Tab-separated table of C-alpha atoms in Angstrom:
chain	number	residue	atom	x	y	z
A	24	UNK	CA	57.666	138.355	38.104
A	25	UNK	CA	55.219	135.686	36.980
A	26	UNK	CA	52.006	136.606	35.113
A	27	UNK	CA	49.815	135.222	37.893
A	28	UNK	CA	51.577	137.242	40.562
A	29	UNK	CA	49.736	140.397	39.514
A	30	UNK	CA	46.272	138.827	39.738
A	31	UNK	CA	45.032	138.265	43.339
A	32	UNK	CA	42.254	135.868	42.141
A	33	UNK	CA	44.697	133.209	41.105
A	34	UNK	CA	46.422	130.851	43.522
A	35	UNK	CA	49.437	128.704	42.768
A	36	UNK	CA	48.639	125.401	44.442
A	37	UNK	CA	50.216	121.960	44.328
A	38	UNK	CA	47.972	118.946	44.862
A	39	UNK	CA	50.952	117.070	46.321
A	40	UNK	CA	51.845	119.766	48.831
A	41	UNK	CA	52.148	118.569	52.500
A	42	UNK	CA	49.175	120.714	53.484
A	43	UNK	CA	50.393	124.136	54.550
A	44	UNK	CA	51.924	125.150	51.248
A	45	UNK	CA	55.268	125.931	52.763
A	46	UNK	CA	57.426	123.292	51.054
A	47	UNK	CA	57.672	122.150	47.457
A	48	UNK	CA	56.969	118.519	46.785
A	49	UNK	CA	58.825	116.515	44.149
A	50	UNK	CA	57.975	113.188	42.633
A	51	UNK	CA	60.534	110.300	42.679
A	52	UNK	CA	63.810	111.192	40.873
A	53	UNK	CA	62.621	114.720	40.069
A	54	UNK	CA	64.253	116.740	42.956
A	55	UNK	CA	66.636	119.308	41.717
A	56	UNK	CA	70.448	119.181	42.208
A	57	UNK	CA	71.798	120.285	45.562
A	58	UNK	CA	69.060	118.502	47.536
A	59	UNK	CA	69.378	115.173	49.445
A	60	UNK	CA	67.515	112.975	51.864
A	61	UNK	CA	68.983	112.207	55.305
A	62	UNK	CA	70.096	108.768	54.023
A	63	UNK	CA	71.795	110.361	51.029
A	64	UNK	CA	73.489	112.913	53.230
A	65	UNK	CA	74.718	110.126	55.509
A	66	UNK	CA	76.231	108.254	52.473
A	67	UNK	CA	78.127	111.471	51.707
A	68	UNK	CA	79.442	111.678	55.301
A	69	UNK	CA	77.123	114.575	56.165
A	70	UNK	CA	74.152	115.396	58.385
A	71	UNK	CA	71.527	118.079	58.235
A	72	UNK	CA	73.178	119.891	61.137
A	73	UNK	CA	70.048	121.616	62.370
A	74	UNK	CA	68.967	122.866	58.932
A	75	UNK	CA	65.223	122.602	58.326
A	76	UNK	CA	64.024	120.572	55.351
A	77	UNK	CA	63.457	122.627	52.195
A	78	UNK	CA	61.280	120.200	50.253
A	79	UNK	CA	59.728	116.780	50.250
A	80	UNK	CA	60.070	113.900	47.845
A	81	UNK	CA	57.251	111.392	47.331
A	82	UNK	CA	56.843	108.010	45.674
A	83	UNK	CA	54.072	105.465	45.461
A	84	UNK	CA	51.412	108.093	45.097
A	85	UNK	CA	52.447	109.883	48.224
A	86	UNK	CA	52.384	106.820	50.441
A	87	UNK	CA	56.136	107.026	50.963
A	88	UNK	CA	57.966	110.294	51.271
A	89	UNK	CA	61.183	111.830	52.730
A	90	UNK	CA	62.389	115.309	53.633
A	91	UNK	CA	64.974	116.929	51.357
A	92	UNK	CA	67.797	119.055	52.737
A	93	UNK	CA	70.170	121.481	51.018
A	94	UNK	CA	73.572	119.791	50.666
A	95	UNK	CA	75.410	123.144	50.888
A	96	UNK	CA	74.064	123.663	54.384
A	97	UNK	CA	74.879	120.165	55.649
A	98	UNK	CA	77.595	119.599	58.196
A	99	UNK	CA	80.056	116.723	58.549
A	100	UNK	CA	78.841	113.635	60.393
A	101	UNK	CA	79.933	113.452	64.063
A	102	UNK	CA	82.240	110.476	64.437
A	103	UNK	CA	81.273	107.644	66.753
A	104	UNK	CA	83.285	107.650	69.997
A	105	UNK	CA	84.132	104.568	72.005
A	106	UNK	CA	81.823	105.731	74.750
A	107	UNK	CA	78.892	106.208	72.340
A	108	UNK	CA	79.573	102.887	70.732
A	109	UNK	CA	79.582	101.144	74.207
A	110	UNK	CA	76.309	102.870	75.166
A	111	UNK	CA	74.679	101.835	71.921
A	112	UNK	CA	75.819	98.222	72.357
A	113	UNK	CA	74.433	98.186	75.863
A	114	UNK	CA	71.116	99.466	74.734
A	115	UNK	CA	70.884	97.026	71.809
A	116	UNK	CA	71.951	94.132	74.079
A	117	UNK	CA	68.929	94.840	76.329
A	118	UNK	CA	66.574	94.572	73.288
A	119	UNK	CA	68.344	91.439	71.906
A	120	UNK	CA	68.840	89.331	74.977
A	121	UNK	CA	66.256	86.781	76.090
A	122	UNK	CA	65.252	87.353	79.718
A	123	UNK	CA	64.776	83.624	80.234
A	124	UNK	CA	67.676	81.793	78.607
A	125	UNK	CA	70.117	84.684	78.360
A	126	UNK	CA	70.903	84.249	74.651
A	127	UNK	CA	71.697	87.416	72.736
A	128	UNK	CA	70.201	87.312	69.320
A	129	UNK	CA	71.320	89.111	66.128
A	130	UNK	CA	67.902	90.770	65.933
A	131	UNK	CA	65.645	92.609	68.268
A	132	UNK	CA	63.240	90.388	70.219
A	133	UNK	CA	59.466	91.115	70.333
A	134	UNK	CA	58.700	93.543	73.082
A	135	UNK	CA	55.356	91.844	73.708
A	136	UNK	CA	57.020	88.519	74.571
A	137	UNK	CA	60.118	89.724	76.555
A	138	UNK	CA	61.631	86.303	75.586
A	139	UNK	CA	62.883	84.528	72.413
A	140	UNK	CA	60.467	82.370	70.487
A	141	UNK	CA	62.148	79.194	71.711
A	142	UNK	CA	61.436	80.148	75.348
A	143	UNK	CA	57.980	81.471	74.604
A	144	UNK	CA	56.572	78.632	72.530
A	145	UNK	CA	59.314	76.149	71.716
A	146	UNK	CA	60.027	77.354	68.175
A	147	UNK	CA	63.665	76.280	67.663
A	148	UNK	CA	66.195	79.011	67.018
A	149	UNK	CA	68.943	78.532	64.452
A	150	UNK	CA	72.299	78.184	66.246
A	151	UNK	CA	73.790	80.974	64.060
A	152	UNK	CA	71.055	83.426	65.054
A	153	UNK	CA	72.274	84.123	68.597
A	154	UNK	CA	75.303	84.285	70.870
A	155	UNK	CA	75.079	81.769	73.731
A	156	UNK	CA	75.228	83.276	77.292
A	157	UNK	CA	78.630	83.372	78.862
A	158	UNK	CA	79.368	80.450	81.163
A	159	UNK	CA	80.024	81.370	84.804
A	160	UNK	CA	83.684	81.445	85.764
A	161	UNK	CA	84.956	78.452	87.644
A	162	UNK	CA	86.352	79.173	91.088
């Protein structure tokens, strides 16, 4: 029992708390062992698996932060199936393909334009930045 637990007038507060006082907040590189961010879990081949975050880590004066999860409660990553990979590729193709010229770029095109920059304003695209559209089959 802590000395301040017996005195109702004192409150243990953290100025870096997310607001409701429910989770501890650590500064950069000060989180205890056994905690990891989603990215760190993914590098270990794990995922939160429905577990709630137990803390928060902050850097740059609280401008950047990430949830921390208990590693012992993490579950193995679910492997990518061929069907999931095909669905993901189809979704990305829709975001990477110019609606005018049909080129599929290696990056996502601006939503506001719905076309590549070359079709929009004539800005030339590097030949290695896209896959040309497939030629129609000859009969």
